[in-house]
Amino acid sequence: DTAVSQTPKYLVTQMGNDKSIKCEQNLGHDTMYWYKQDSKKFLKIMFSYNNKELIINETVPNRFSPKSPDKAHLNLHINSLELGDSAVYFCASSRLAEETQYFGPGTRLLVL
Amino acid sequence: GENVEQHPSTLSVQEGDSAVIKCTYSDSASNYFPWYKQELGKRPQLIIDIRSNVGEKKDQRIAVTLNKTAKHFSLHITETQPEDSAVYFCAAPSSGSARQLTFGSGTQLTVLP
């Protein structure tokens, strides 16, 4: 059984479009995350979220917004896509930040 | 916020040799230090972690050491094998937040057969 899943695996789109990436975890974890990994492999936290608190990294443009319909899902919405948004986006979950984070397989986003 | 620096950015070793990757962190309150391995095209996966109440932890060929006074921790891989080739990331809790990790910039380890 897949612990953390993401869809789609690949996403190719035009500048200016709006897109969403879905994430689901079946581990019963309370906290979920979104990371952006650029071409240099830097892994940067974008958001962390549980049912009580959303923490937004200050460098994330407000075109990016997480939406959580329930504890097992944290989707990422991106408005007005830009070339610089091209990257691999990883969803992850953990019981606490100071415990193992389980990553999804990643979504490879290419903005043309 | 937490600043995590990782060195080296690339590391090549001969199969069977040891590899050492080092990280420093800035927040003296940090007490959890994980290491993740990311193979090409795959997701990052935890390989070992250490908490501040111990100075060293081993798991077969992998060990992590922690020096809280100097605020640095290191990953040691002994008897390296080609399947150890990957990008390795260290991490530490972000300052002021119990819910985020700050990752180092990664080390591309290549084990030459």
mmCIF file of C-alpha atoms in Angstrom:
data_model
loop_
_atom_site.group_PDB
_atom_site.id
_atom_site.type_symbol
_atom_site.label_atom_id
_atom_site.label_comp_id
_atom_site.label_asym_id
_atom_site.label_seq_id
_atom_site.Cartn_x
_atom_site.Cartn_y
_atom_site.Cartn_z
ATOM 1 C CA ASP A 1 0.000 0.000 0.000
ATOM 2 C CA THR A 2 1.274 3.448 -0.930
ATOM 3 C CA ALA A 3 1.795 5.573 2.183
ATOM 4 C CA VAL A 4 1.903 9.001 0.498
ATOM 5 C CA SER A 5 0.605 9.403 -3.046
ATOM 6 C CA GLN A 6 0.525 12.347 -5.412
ATOM 7 C CA THR A 7 -1.207 13.027 -8.702
ATOM 8 C CA PRO A 8 -0.329 13.782 -11.365
ATOM 9 C CA LYS A 9 3.196 12.417 -11.688
ATOM 10 C CA TYR A 10 3.960 14.763 -14.589
ATOM 11 C CA LEU A 11 2.379 18.105 -15.400
ATOM 12 C CA VAL A 12 3.214 20.158 -18.487
ATOM 13 C CA THR A 13 1.377 23.431 -18.880
ATOM 14 C CA GLN A 14 1.552 26.923 -20.321
ATOM 15 C CA MET A 15 2.515 30.087 -18.472
ATOM 16 C CA GLY A 16 -0.444 31.832 -16.922
ATOM 17 C CA ASN A 17 -2.481 28.675 -16.350
ATOM 18 C CA ASP A 18 -3.840 27.535 -12.984
ATOM 19 C CA LYS A 19 -3.119 23.972 -11.868
ATOM 20 C CA SER A 20 -3.535 21.708 -8.858
ATOM 21 C CA ILE A 21 -1.536 18.822 -7.460
ATOM 22 C CA LYS A 22 -3.237 16.343 -5.155
ATOM 23 C CA CYS A 23 -1.687 14.559 -2.188
ATOM 24 C CA GLU A 24 -3.063 11.825 0.023
ATOM 25 C CA GLN A 25 -1.567 9.937 2.961
ATOM 26 C CA ASN A 26 -2.937 6.803 4.598
ATOM 27 C CA LEU A 27 -0.586 6.825 7.594
ATOM 28 C CA GLY A 28 -2.910 8.631 9.954
ATOM 29 C CA HIS A 29 -0.406 11.461 10.312
ATOM 30 C CA ASP A 30 -1.466 14.835 11.648
ATOM 31 C CA THR A 31 0.935 17.005 9.675
ATOM 32 C CA MET A 32 1.466 17.301 5.936
ATOM 33 C CA TYR A 33 3.966 19.308 3.933
ATOM 34 C CA TRP A 34 4.726 20.596 0.478
ATOM 35 C CA TYR A 35 8.326 20.911 -0.732
ATOM 36 C CA LYS A 36 9.774 22.342 -3.925
ATOM 37 C CA GLN A 37 12.919 20.764 -5.364
ATOM 38 C CA ASP A 38 14.613 22.795 -8.074
ATOM 39 C CA SER A 39 17.056 21.685 -10.761
ATOM 40 C CA LYS A 40 19.967 22.027 -8.321
ATOM 41 C CA LYS A 41 18.252 19.551 -5.998
ATOM 42 C CA PHE A 42 17.633 22.100 -3.245
ATOM 43 C CA LEU A 43 14.717 20.852 -1.143
ATOM 44 C CA LYS A 44 12.754 23.805 0.226
ATOM 45 C CA ILE A 45 9.766 23.680 2.541
ATOM 46 C CA MET A 46 6.782 25.591 1.193
ATOM 47 C CA PHE A 47 4.046 24.774 3.693
ATOM 48 C CA SER A 48 3.361 22.649 6.703
ATOM 49 C CA TYR A 49 -0.211 22.046 7.794
ATOM 50 C CA ASN A 50 -2.217 20.225 10.381
ATOM 51 C CA ASN A 51 -5.784 20.707 11.425
ATOM 52 C CA LYS A 52 -4.806 23.523 13.723
ATOM 53 C CA GLU A 53 -2.059 25.440 12.029
ATOM 54 C CA LEU A 54 -0.810 26.437 8.602
ATOM 55 C CA ILE A 55 2.790 27.568 8.392
ATOM 56 C CA ILE A 56 3.772 29.284 5.188
ATOM 57 C CA ASN A 57 7.405 29.768 4.267
ATOM 58 C CA GLU A 58 7.853 33.489 3.754
ATOM 59 C CA THR A 59 9.469 33.062 0.343
ATOM 60 C CA VAL A 60 6.461 31.305 -1.192
ATOM 61 C CA PRO A 61 4.475 33.558 -3.560
ATOM 62 C CA ASN A 62 0.796 33.944 -2.728
ATOM 63 C CA ARG A 63 0.012 32.329 -6.090
ATOM 64 C CA PHE A 64 0.574 29.068 -4.216
ATOM 65 C CA SER A 65 -2.095 27.929 -1.794
ATOM 66 C CA PRO A 66 -2.579 24.656 0.093
ATOM 67 C CA LYS A 67 -6.051 23.291 0.559
ATOM 68 C CA SER A 68 -6.930 20.478 2.923
ATOM 69 C CA PRO A 69 -10.374 18.916 2.575
ATOM 70 C CA ASP A 70 -9.576 16.510 5.420
ATOM 71 C CA LYS A 71 -6.673 15.266 7.523
ATOM 72 C CA ALA A 72 -5.512 12.770 4.892
ATOM 73 C CA HIS A 73 -5.312 15.221 2.001
ATOM 74 C CA LEU A 74 -3.313 18.357 1.271
ATOM 75 C CA ASN A 75 -3.644 19.684 -2.249
ATOM 76 C CA LEU A 76 -1.511 22.411 -3.801
ATOM 77 C CA HIS A 77 -3.099 25.038 -6.017
ATOM 78 C CA ILE A 78 -0.958 27.246 -8.192
ATOM 79 C CA ASN A 79 -2.365 30.289 -9.962
ATOM 80 C CA SER A 80 -0.866 32.174 -12.896
ATOM 81 C CA LEU A 81 1.995 29.717 -13.423
ATOM 82 C CA GLU A 82 5.415 31.165 -14.251
ATOM 83 C CA LEU A 83 8.485 29.634 -15.895
ATOM 84 C CA GLY A 84 10.300 29.669 -12.547
ATOM 85 C CA ASP A 85 7.666 27.392 -11.048
ATOM 86 C CA SER A 86 9.103 24.493 -13.041
ATOM 87 C CA ALA A 87 10.406 22.011 -10.470
ATOM 88 C CA VAL A 88 9.582 18.769 -8.717
ATOM 89 C CA TYR A 89 6.999 19.195 -5.962
ATOM 90 C CA PHE A 90 6.974 16.693 -3.117
ATOM 91 C CA CYS A 91 4.233 16.144 -0.626
ATOM 92 C CA ALA A 92 5.193 14.602 2.718
ATOM 93 C CA SER A 93 3.606 13.702 6.024
ATOM 94 C CA SER A 94 4.681 12.950 9.578
ATOM 95 C CA ARG A 95 3.191 12.577 13.009
ATOM 96 C CA LEU A 96 5.360 15.431 14.252
ATOM 97 C CA ALA A 97 8.086 17.505 12.589
ATOM 98 C CA GLU A 98 10.612 15.759 14.810
ATOM 99 C CA GLU A 99 9.761 12.353 13.461
ATOM 100 C CA THR A 100 10.220 10.617 10.143
ATOM 101 C CA GLN A 101 8.710 12.421 7.194
ATOM 102 C CA TYR A 102 7.352 10.173 4.460
ATOM 103 C CA PHE A 103 7.540 11.673 1.001
ATOM 104 C CA GLY A 104 5.281 11.152 -1.967
ATOM 105 C CA PRO A 105 6.745 10.183 -5.359
ATOM 106 C CA GLY A 106 6.864 13.799 -6.557
ATOM 107 C CA THR A 107 5.136 15.752 -9.312
ATOM 108 C CA ARG A 108 7.340 17.009 -12.098
ATOM 109 C CA LEU A 109 5.957 20.365 -13.218
ATOM 110 C CA LEU A 110 7.150 21.955 -16.443
ATOM 111 C CA VAL A 111 5.873 25.408 -17.337
ATOM 112 C CA LEU A 112 6.329 26.381 -20.988
ATOM 113 C CA GLY B 1 15.239 30.870 10.947
ATOM 114 C CA GLU B 2 17.392 27.768 11.070
ATOM 115 C CA ASN B 3 20.408 27.769 8.753
ATOM 116 C CA VAL B 4 21.718 24.347 7.758
ATOM 117 C CA GLU B 5 24.946 24.119 5.789
ATOM 118 C CA GLN B 6 26.075 20.870 4.194
ATOM 119 C CA HIS B 7 29.470 19.876 2.783
ATOM 120 C CA PRO B 8 30.710 18.678 0.404
ATOM 121 C CA SER B 9 28.271 19.230 -2.448
ATOM 122 C CA THR B 10 29.774 16.321 -4.387
ATOM 123 C CA LEU B 11 31.778 13.341 -3.180
ATOM 124 C CA SER B 12 33.312 10.489 -5.156
ATOM 125 C CA VAL B 13 34.762 7.442 -3.427
ATOM 126 C CA GLN B 14 36.008 4.051 -4.508
ATOM 127 C CA GLU B 15 33.819 1.088 -3.680
ATOM 128 C CA GLY B 16 34.726 -0.188 -0.232
ATOM 129 C CA ASP B 17 36.024 3.160 1.025
ATOM 130 C CA SER B 18 34.269 5.312 3.613
ATOM 131 C CA ALA B 19 32.301 8.497 2.945
ATOM 132 C CA VAL B 20 31.669 11.358 5.367
ATOM 133 C CA ILE B 21 29.192 14.186 4.902
ATOM 134 C CA LYS B 22 29.053 17.086 7.357
ATOM 135 C CA CYS B 23 26.360 19.561 8.346
ATOM 136 C CA THR B 24 26.252 22.559 10.637
ATOM 137 C CA TYR B 25 23.171 24.216 12.071
ATOM 138 C CA SER B 26 22.495 27.545 13.727
ATOM 139 C CA ASP B 27 19.711 27.016 16.283
ATOM 140 C CA SER B 28 21.137 25.699 19.544
ATOM 141 C CA ALA B 29 17.628 24.593 20.562
ATOM 142 C CA SER B 30 17.434 22.040 17.731
ATOM 143 C CA ASN B 31 17.254 18.489 19.053
ATOM 144 C CA TYR B 32 16.449 16.252 16.076
ATOM 145 C CA PHE B 33 18.739 15.639 13.104
ATOM 146 C CA PRO B 34 17.636 13.311 10.308
ATOM 147 C CA TRP B 35 19.447 12.207 7.166
ATOM 148 C CA TYR B 36 17.588 11.473 3.952
ATOM 149 C CA LYS B 37 18.767 9.602 0.858
ATOM 150 C CA GLN B 38 17.367 10.421 -2.575
ATOM 151 C CA GLU B 39 18.163 8.127 -5.470
ATOM 152 C CA LEU B 40 17.905 9.474 -8.992
ATOM 153 C CA GLY B 41 14.298 10.156 -9.920
ATOM 154 C CA LYS B 42 13.007 8.904 -6.581
ATOM 155 C CA ARG B 43 11.634 10.427 -3.414
ATOM 156 C CA PRO B 44 13.788 11.303 -0.366
ATOM 157 C CA GLN B 45 13.742 8.564 2.280
ATOM 158 C CA LEU B 46 14.954 8.654 5.862
ATOM 159 C CA ILE B 47 18.044 6.508 6.439
ATOM 160 C CA ILE B 48 18.995 7.478 9.978
ATOM 161 C CA ASP B 49 18.310 10.159 12.563
ATOM 162 C CA ILE B 50 19.746 11.240 15.882
ATOM 163 C CA ARG B 51 18.394 13.142 18.839
ATOM 164 C CA SER B 52 20.364 15.497 21.004
ATOM 165 C CA ASN B 53 20.517 13.193 23.996
ATOM 166 C CA VAL B 54 23.048 10.918 22.240
ATOM 167 C CA GLY B 55 26.325 11.608 20.502
ATOM 168 C CA GLU B 56 26.380 8.739 18.022
ATOM 169 C CA LYS B 57 24.005 6.275 16.431
ATOM 170 C CA LYS B 58 24.803 3.334 14.157
ATOM 171 C CA ASP B 59 22.759 1.223 11.790
ATOM 172 C CA GLN B 60 24.870 -1.380 10.000
ATOM 173 C CA ARG B 61 27.175 0.528 7.614
ATOM 174 C CA ILE B 62 25.680 3.927 8.433
ATOM 175 C CA ALA B 63 26.425 6.073 11.459
ATOM 176 C CA VAL B 64 25.632 9.620 12.509
ATOM 177 C CA THR B 65 27.588 11.662 15.041
ATOM 178 C CA LEU B 66 26.409 14.820 16.769
ATOM 179 C CA ASN B 67 28.417 17.566 18.452
ATOM 180 C CA LYS B 68 25.941 19.902 20.108
ATOM 181 C CA THR B 69 28.602 22.244 21.406
ATOM 182 C CA ALA B 70 29.960 22.867 17.929
ATOM 183 C CA LYS B 71 26.498 22.557 16.361
ATOM 184 C CA HIS B 72 27.468 20.053 13.733
ATOM 185 C CA PHE B 73 26.521 16.514 12.819
ATOM 186 C CA SER B 74 27.945 14.084 10.315
ATOM 187 C CA LEU B 75 26.912 11.043 8.295
ATOM 188 C CA HIS B 76 29.418 8.227 7.973
ATOM 189 C CA ILE B 77 29.022 5.423 5.439
ATOM 190 C CA THR B 78 31.527 2.587 5.650
ATOM 191 C CA GLU B 79 32.317 -0.101 3.065
ATOM 192 C CA THR B 80 30.526 1.900 0.384
ATOM 193 C CA GLN B 81 28.739 0.075 -2.421
ATOM 194 C CA PRO B 82 27.538 1.321 -5.830
ATOM 195 C CA GLU B 83 23.940 1.335 -4.541
ATOM 196 C CA ASP B 84 24.969 3.976 -2.001
ATOM 197 C CA SER B 85 25.267 6.418 -4.913
ATOM 198 C CA ALA B 86 22.565 9.057 -4.346
ATOM 199 C CA VAL B 87 21.980 12.570 -3.042
ATOM 200 C CA TYR B 88 22.075 12.778 0.751
ATOM 201 C CA PHE B 89 20.351 15.538 2.713
ATOM 202 C CA CYS B 90 20.749 16.511 6.328
ATOM 203 C CA ALA B 91 18.015 18.457 8.125
ATOM 204 C CA ALA B 92 17.228 20.213 11.376
ATOM 205 C CA PRO B 93 14.011 21.644 12.850
ATOM 206 C CA SER B 94 13.278 25.173 11.660
ATOM 207 C CA SER B 95 13.745 27.822 14.326
ATOM 208 C CA GLY B 96 10.591 28.832 16.085
ATOM 209 C CA SER B 97 8.555 26.076 14.491
ATOM 210 C CA ALA B 98 7.908 22.595 15.785
ATOM 211 C CA ARG B 99 6.434 21.560 12.474
ATOM 212 C CA GLN B 100 9.058 22.165 9.799
ATOM 213 C CA LEU B 101 12.492 20.926 8.858
ATOM 214 C CA THR B 102 15.191 22.949 7.132
ATOM 215 C CA PHE B 103 17.188 20.787 4.737
ATOM 216 C CA GLY B 104 20.832 21.122 3.790
ATOM 217 C CA SER B 105 21.746 21.702 0.164
ATOM 218 C CA GLY B 106 22.491 18.029 -0.493
ATOM 219 C CA THR B 107 25.574 15.948 -1.284
ATOM 220 C CA GLN B 108 25.824 13.941 -4.493
ATOM 221 C CA LEU B 109 27.694 10.772 -3.504
ATOM 222 C CA THR B 110 29.117 8.653 -6.297
ATOM 223 C CA VAL B 111 30.616 5.266 -5.466
ATOM 224 C CA LEU B 112 32.955 4.145 -8.215
ATOM 225 C CA PRO B 113 33.152 0.381 -8.844
#
